[in-house]
Tab-separated table of C-alpha atoms and ligand atoms in Angstrom:
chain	number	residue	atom	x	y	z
Y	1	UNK	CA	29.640	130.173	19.189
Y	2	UNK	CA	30.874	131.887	22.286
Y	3	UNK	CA	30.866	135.634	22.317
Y	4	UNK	CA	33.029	138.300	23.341
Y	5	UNK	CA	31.910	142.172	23.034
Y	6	UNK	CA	35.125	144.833	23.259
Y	7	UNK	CA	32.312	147.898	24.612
Y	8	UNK	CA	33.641	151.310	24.421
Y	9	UNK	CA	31.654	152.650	26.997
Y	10	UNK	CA	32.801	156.799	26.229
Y	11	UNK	CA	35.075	158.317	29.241
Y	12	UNK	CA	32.976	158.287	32.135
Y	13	UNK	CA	29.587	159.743	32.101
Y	14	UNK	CA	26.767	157.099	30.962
Y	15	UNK	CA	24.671	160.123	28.505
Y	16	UNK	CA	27.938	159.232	26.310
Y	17	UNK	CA	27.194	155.427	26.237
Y	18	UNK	CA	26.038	154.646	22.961
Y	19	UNK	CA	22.510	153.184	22.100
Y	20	UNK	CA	24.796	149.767	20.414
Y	21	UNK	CA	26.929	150.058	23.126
Y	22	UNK	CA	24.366	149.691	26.255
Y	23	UNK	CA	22.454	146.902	24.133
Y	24	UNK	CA	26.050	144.952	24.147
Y	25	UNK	CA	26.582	145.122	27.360
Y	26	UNK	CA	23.226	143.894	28.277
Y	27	UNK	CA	23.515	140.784	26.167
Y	28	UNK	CA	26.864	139.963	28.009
Y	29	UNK	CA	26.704	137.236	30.464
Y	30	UNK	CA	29.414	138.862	32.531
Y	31	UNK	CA	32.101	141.705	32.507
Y	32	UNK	CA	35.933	140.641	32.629
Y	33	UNK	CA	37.357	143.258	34.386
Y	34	UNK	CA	40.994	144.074	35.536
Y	35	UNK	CA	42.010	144.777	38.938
Y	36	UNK	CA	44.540	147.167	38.645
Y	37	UNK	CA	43.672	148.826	42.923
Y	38	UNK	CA	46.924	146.849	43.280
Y	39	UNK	CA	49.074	149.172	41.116
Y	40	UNK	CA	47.174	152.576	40.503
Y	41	UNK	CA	46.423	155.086	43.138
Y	42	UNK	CA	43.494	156.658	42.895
Y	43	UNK	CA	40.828	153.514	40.431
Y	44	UNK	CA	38.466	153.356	43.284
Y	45	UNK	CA	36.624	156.865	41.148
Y	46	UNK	CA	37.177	155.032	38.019
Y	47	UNK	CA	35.233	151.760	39.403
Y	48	UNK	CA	32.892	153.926	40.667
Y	49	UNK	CA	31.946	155.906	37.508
Y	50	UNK	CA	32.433	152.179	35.109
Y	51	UNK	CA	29.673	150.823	38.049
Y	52	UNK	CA	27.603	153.981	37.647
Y	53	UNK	CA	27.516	153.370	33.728
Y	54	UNK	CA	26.323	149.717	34.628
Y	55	UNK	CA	23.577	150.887	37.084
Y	56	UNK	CA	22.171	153.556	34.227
Y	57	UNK	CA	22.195	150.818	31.485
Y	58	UNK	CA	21.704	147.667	33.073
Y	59	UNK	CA	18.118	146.927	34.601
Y	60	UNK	CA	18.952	144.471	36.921
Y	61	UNK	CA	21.485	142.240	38.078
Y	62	UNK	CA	25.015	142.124	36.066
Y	63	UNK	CA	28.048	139.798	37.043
Y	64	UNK	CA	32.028	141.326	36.735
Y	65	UNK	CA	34.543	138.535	37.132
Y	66	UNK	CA	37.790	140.446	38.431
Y	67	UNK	CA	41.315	139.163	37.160
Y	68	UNK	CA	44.449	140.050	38.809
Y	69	UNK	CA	46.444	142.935	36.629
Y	70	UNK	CA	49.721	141.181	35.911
Y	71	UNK	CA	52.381	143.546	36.836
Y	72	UNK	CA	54.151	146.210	34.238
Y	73	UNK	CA	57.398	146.417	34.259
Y	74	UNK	CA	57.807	149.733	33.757
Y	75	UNK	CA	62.062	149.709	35.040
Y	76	UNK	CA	63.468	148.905	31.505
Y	77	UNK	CA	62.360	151.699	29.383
Y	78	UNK	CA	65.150	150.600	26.418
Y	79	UNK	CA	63.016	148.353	25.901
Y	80	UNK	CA	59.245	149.146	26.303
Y	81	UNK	CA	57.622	147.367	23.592
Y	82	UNK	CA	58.943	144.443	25.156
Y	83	UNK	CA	58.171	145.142	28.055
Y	84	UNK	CA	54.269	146.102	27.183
Y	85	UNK	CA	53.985	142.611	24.810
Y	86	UNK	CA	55.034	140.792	27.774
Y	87	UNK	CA	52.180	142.364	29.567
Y	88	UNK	CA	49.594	141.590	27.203
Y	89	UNK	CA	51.089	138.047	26.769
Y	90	UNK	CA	50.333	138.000	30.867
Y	91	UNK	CA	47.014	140.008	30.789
Y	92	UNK	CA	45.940	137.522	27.996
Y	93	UNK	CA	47.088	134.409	30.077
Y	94	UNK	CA	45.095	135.356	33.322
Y	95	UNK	CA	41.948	135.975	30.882
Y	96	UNK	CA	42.255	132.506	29.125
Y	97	UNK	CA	42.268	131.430	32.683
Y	98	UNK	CA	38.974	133.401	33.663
Y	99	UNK	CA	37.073	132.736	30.562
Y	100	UNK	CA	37.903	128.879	31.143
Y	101	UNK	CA	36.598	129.286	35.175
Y	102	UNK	CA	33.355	131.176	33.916
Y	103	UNK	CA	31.778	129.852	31.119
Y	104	UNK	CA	29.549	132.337	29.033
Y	105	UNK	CA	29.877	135.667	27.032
Y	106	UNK	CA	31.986	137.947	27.865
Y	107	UNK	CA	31.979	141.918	27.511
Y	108	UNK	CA	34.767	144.068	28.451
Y	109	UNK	CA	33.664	147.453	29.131
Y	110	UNK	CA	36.706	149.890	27.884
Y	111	UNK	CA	36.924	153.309	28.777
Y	112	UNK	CA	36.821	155.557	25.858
Y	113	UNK	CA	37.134	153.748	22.488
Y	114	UNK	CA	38.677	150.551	22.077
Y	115	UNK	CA	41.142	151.721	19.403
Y	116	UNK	CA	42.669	154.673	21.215
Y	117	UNK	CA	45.618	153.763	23.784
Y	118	UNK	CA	44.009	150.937	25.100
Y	119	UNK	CA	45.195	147.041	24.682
Y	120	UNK	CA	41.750	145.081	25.168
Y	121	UNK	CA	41.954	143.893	20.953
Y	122	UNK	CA	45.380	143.180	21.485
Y	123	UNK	CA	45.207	141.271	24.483
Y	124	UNK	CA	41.947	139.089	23.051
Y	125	UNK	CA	43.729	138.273	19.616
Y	126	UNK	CA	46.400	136.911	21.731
Y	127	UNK	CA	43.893	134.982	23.837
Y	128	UNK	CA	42.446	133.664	20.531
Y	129	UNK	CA	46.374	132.804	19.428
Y	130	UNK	CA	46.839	131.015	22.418
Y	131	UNK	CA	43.733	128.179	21.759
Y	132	UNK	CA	42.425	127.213	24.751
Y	133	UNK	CA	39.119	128.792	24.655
Y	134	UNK	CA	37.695	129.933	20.985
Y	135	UNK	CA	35.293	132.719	20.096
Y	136	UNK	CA	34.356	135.018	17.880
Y	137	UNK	CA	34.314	138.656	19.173
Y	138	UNK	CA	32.957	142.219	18.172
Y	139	UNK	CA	33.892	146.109	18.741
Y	140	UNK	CA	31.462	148.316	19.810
Y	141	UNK	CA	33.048	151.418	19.157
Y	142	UNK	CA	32.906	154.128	22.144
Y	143	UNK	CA	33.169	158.490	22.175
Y	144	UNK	CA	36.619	158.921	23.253
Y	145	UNK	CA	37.955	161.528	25.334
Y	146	UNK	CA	39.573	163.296	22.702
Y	147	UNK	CA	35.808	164.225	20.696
Y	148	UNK	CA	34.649	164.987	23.948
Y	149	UNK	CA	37.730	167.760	24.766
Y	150	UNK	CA	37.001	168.325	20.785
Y	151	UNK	CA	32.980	169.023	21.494
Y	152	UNK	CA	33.121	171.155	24.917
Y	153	UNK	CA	36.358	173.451	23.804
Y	154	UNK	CA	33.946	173.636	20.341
Y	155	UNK	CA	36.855	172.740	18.557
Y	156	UNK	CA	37.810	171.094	14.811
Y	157	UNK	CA	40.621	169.110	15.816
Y	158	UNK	CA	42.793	169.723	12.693
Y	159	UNK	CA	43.417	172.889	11.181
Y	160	UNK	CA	42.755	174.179	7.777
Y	161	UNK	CA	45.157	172.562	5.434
Y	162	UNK	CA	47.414	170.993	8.491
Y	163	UNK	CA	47.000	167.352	9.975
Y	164	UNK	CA	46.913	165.787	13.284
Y	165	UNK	CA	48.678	164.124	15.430
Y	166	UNK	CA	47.604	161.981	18.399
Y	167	UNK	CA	50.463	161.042	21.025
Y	168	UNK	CA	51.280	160.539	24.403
Y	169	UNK	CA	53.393	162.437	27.004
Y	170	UNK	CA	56.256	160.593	26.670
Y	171	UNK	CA	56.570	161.297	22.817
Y	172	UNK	CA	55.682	164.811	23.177
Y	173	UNK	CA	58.922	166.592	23.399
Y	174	UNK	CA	60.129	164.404	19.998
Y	175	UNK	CA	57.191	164.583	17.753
Y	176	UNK	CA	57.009	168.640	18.246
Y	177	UNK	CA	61.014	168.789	17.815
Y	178	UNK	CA	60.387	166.804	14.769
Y	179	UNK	CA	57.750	169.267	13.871
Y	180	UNK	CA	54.685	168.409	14.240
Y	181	UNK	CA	52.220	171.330	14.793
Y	182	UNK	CA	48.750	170.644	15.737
Y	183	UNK	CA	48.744	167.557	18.622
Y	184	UNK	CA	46.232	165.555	20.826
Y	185	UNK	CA	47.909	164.790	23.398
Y	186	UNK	CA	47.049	161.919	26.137
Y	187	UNK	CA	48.752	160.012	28.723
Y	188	UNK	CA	50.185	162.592	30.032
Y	189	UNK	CA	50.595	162.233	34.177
Y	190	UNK	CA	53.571	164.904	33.792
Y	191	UNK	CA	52.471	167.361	31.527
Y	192	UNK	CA	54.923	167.721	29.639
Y	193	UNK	CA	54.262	170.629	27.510
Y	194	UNK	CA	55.706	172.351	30.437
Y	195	UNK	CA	58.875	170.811	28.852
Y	196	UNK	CA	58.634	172.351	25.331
Y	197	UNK	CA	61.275	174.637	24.358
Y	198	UNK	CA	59.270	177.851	23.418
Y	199	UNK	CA	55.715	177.595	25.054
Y	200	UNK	CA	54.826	181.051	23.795
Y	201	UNK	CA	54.748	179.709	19.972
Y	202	UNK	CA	51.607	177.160	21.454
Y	203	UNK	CA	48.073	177.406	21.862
Y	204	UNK	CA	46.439	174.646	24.239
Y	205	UNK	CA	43.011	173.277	24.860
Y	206	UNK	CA	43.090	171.082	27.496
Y	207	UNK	CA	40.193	169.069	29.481
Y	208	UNK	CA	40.750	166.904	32.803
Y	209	UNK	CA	37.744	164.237	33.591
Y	210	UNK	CA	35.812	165.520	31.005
Y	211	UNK	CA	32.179	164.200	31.410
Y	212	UNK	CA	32.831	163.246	34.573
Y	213	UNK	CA	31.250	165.983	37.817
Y	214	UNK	CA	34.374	167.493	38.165
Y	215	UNK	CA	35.246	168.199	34.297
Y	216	UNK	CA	37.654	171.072	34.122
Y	217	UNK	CA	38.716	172.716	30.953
Y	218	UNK	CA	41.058	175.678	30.717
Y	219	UNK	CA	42.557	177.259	27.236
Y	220	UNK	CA	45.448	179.955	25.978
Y	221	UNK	CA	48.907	180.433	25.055
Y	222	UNK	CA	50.673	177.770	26.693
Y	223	UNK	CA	52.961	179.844	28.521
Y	224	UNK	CA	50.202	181.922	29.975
Y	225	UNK	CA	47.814	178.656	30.154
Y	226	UNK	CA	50.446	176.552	32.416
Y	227	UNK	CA	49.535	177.759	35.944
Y	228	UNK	CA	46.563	178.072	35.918
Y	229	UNK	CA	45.970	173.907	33.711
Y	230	UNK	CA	48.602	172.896	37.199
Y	231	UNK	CA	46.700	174.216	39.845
Y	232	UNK	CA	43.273	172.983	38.375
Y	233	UNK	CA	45.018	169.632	37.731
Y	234	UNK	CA	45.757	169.382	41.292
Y	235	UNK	CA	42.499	170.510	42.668
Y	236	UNK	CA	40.573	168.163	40.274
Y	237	UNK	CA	42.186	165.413	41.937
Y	238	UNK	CA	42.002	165.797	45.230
Y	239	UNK	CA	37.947	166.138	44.598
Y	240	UNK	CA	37.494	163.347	42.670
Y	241	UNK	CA	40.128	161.163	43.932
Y	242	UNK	CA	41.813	160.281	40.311
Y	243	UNK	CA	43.097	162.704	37.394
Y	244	UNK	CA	43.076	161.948	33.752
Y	245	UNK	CA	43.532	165.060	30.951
Y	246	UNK	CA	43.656	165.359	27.712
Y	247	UNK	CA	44.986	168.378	25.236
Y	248	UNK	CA	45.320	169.361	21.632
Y	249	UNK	CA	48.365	171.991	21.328
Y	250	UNK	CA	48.601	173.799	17.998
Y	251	UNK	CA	51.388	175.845	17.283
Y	252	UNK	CA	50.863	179.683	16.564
Y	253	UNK	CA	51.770	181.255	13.373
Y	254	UNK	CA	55.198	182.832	13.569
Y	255	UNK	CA	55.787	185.144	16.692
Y	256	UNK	CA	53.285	183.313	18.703
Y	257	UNK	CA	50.070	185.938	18.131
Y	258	UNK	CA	46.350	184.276	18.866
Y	259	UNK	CA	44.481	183.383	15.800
W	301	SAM	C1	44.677	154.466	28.476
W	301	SAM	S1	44.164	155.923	27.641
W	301	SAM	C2	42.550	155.470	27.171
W	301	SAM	C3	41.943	156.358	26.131
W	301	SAM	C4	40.525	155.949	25.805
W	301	SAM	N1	40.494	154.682	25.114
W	301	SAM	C5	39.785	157.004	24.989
W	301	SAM	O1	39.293	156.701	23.895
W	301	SAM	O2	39.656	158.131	25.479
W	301	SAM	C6	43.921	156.988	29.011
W	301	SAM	C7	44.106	158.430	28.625
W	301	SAM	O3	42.946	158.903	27.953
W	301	SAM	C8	42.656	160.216	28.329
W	301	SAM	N2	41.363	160.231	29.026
W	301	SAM	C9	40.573	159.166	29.272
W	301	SAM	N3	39.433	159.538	29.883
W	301	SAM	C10	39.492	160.873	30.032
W	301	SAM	C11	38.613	161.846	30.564
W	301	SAM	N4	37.446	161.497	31.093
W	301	SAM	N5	39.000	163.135	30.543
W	301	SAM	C12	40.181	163.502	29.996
W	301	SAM	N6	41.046	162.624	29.466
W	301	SAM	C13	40.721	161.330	29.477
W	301	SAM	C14	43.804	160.668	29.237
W	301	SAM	O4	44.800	161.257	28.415
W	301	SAM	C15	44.277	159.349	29.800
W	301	SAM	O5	45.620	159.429	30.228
């Protein structure tokens, strides 16, 4: 039976490829990748730090097949889950396509782990759904950015006797309205805790391209925090070319004082 791996191949330095993880992708007979150059500024570092992985863990030759990233429409926000099914429905099509072309098992390597914000399972049961090509397929599971922000701030992510939350950017402002007190945030291009009503009451730990050469990590009360997590933003990308961050905000006891 035909194979396909889902690889989680941790967020961008190969020590934080897994042992199961590098022997997947070396019994792949080619990587499906996505060619997203078309849409997102600044991929060229990400393809160079996904080909660096390859290099460290694959002796030898290894063969990507690129597929052209349908496009997002990203105009209708009313209606985003639309909008993102449609995009898997297209991302799925244009891999059914590929995997009919190039014959062989597949890997996909996926940045992080597979089950955090990211659509490879999604996109693969609906290649299953639509029956042109059949399979059976595995998860390697990969360290996401979120244990690695956890490990270098030396963090426990939740808090004595409180629970977490992992979100995105764009839920941010609504999930700490609703109340929600100790957050991993991700997906965040704007920052938004800059948007939070009273960032004195917060504590942040944040961490842009962690594992990556220029890993930046900066931590405080948000309000005093903010500045200096902008400029560093900035600065991080113009070195490496790309920016991705991730924080966990937990909300101070009463009058905003430091634990
Ligand atoms: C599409 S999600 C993928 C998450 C990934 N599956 C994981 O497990 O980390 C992309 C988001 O993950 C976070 N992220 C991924 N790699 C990162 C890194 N090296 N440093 C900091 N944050 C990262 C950022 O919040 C980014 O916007």
């Amino acid at each position: 039976m035909r194979r396909v791996r889902i690889i989680g191949i941790g967020p961008g330095h190969p020590d934080q490829v897994t042992a199961e993880a590098a022997r997947a992708m070396n019994e792949a007979d080619y990587f499906l990748v996505p060619d997203k150059s078309a849409d997102h500024a600044g991929t060229d570092g990400l393809l160079r730090a996904r080909e660096e992985i390859c290099r460290r863990h694959i002796p030898g030759e290894y063969r990507v097949v690129t597929v052209r990233d349908p496009e997002r429409d990203r105009d209708d926000p009313s209606d985003y889950r639309r909008a993102v099914e449609d995009w898997h429905e297209a991302r799925a099509a244009a891999y059914e396509q590929a995997m009919l072309e190039h014959p062989g098992d597949v890997g996909f390597l996926v940045w992080g782990d597979p089950s955090l914000y990211d659509s490879t399972i999604r996109v693969v049961e609906r290649v299953l759904a639509r029956g042109a090509v059949s399979f059976d397929y595995d998860v390697i599971p990969g360290v996401s950015s979120l244990q690695l922000l956890a490990a270098r701030h030396r963090l426990v992510l939740n808090d004595i006797g409180t629970s977490l939350m992992v979100t995105t950017g764009r839920r941010l402002p609504a999930e700490a309205a609703a109340g929600a007190d100790n957050l991993v945030v991700m997906l965040d291009g704007a920052l938004r805790c800059r948007t939070l009503p009273a960032p004195s009451a917060w504590h942040i730990w944040w961490g842009a391209n962690l594992g990556s050469p220029e890993e930046a990590l900066a931590s405080g009360r948000l309000d005093e925090a903010l500045d200096d997590i902008v400029s560093v933003r900035t600065r991080v990308k113009a070195a490496a070319g790309w920016v991705m961050d991730t924080y966990l905000l937990r909300r101070l006891p009463s009058g905003g004082t430091e634990r």
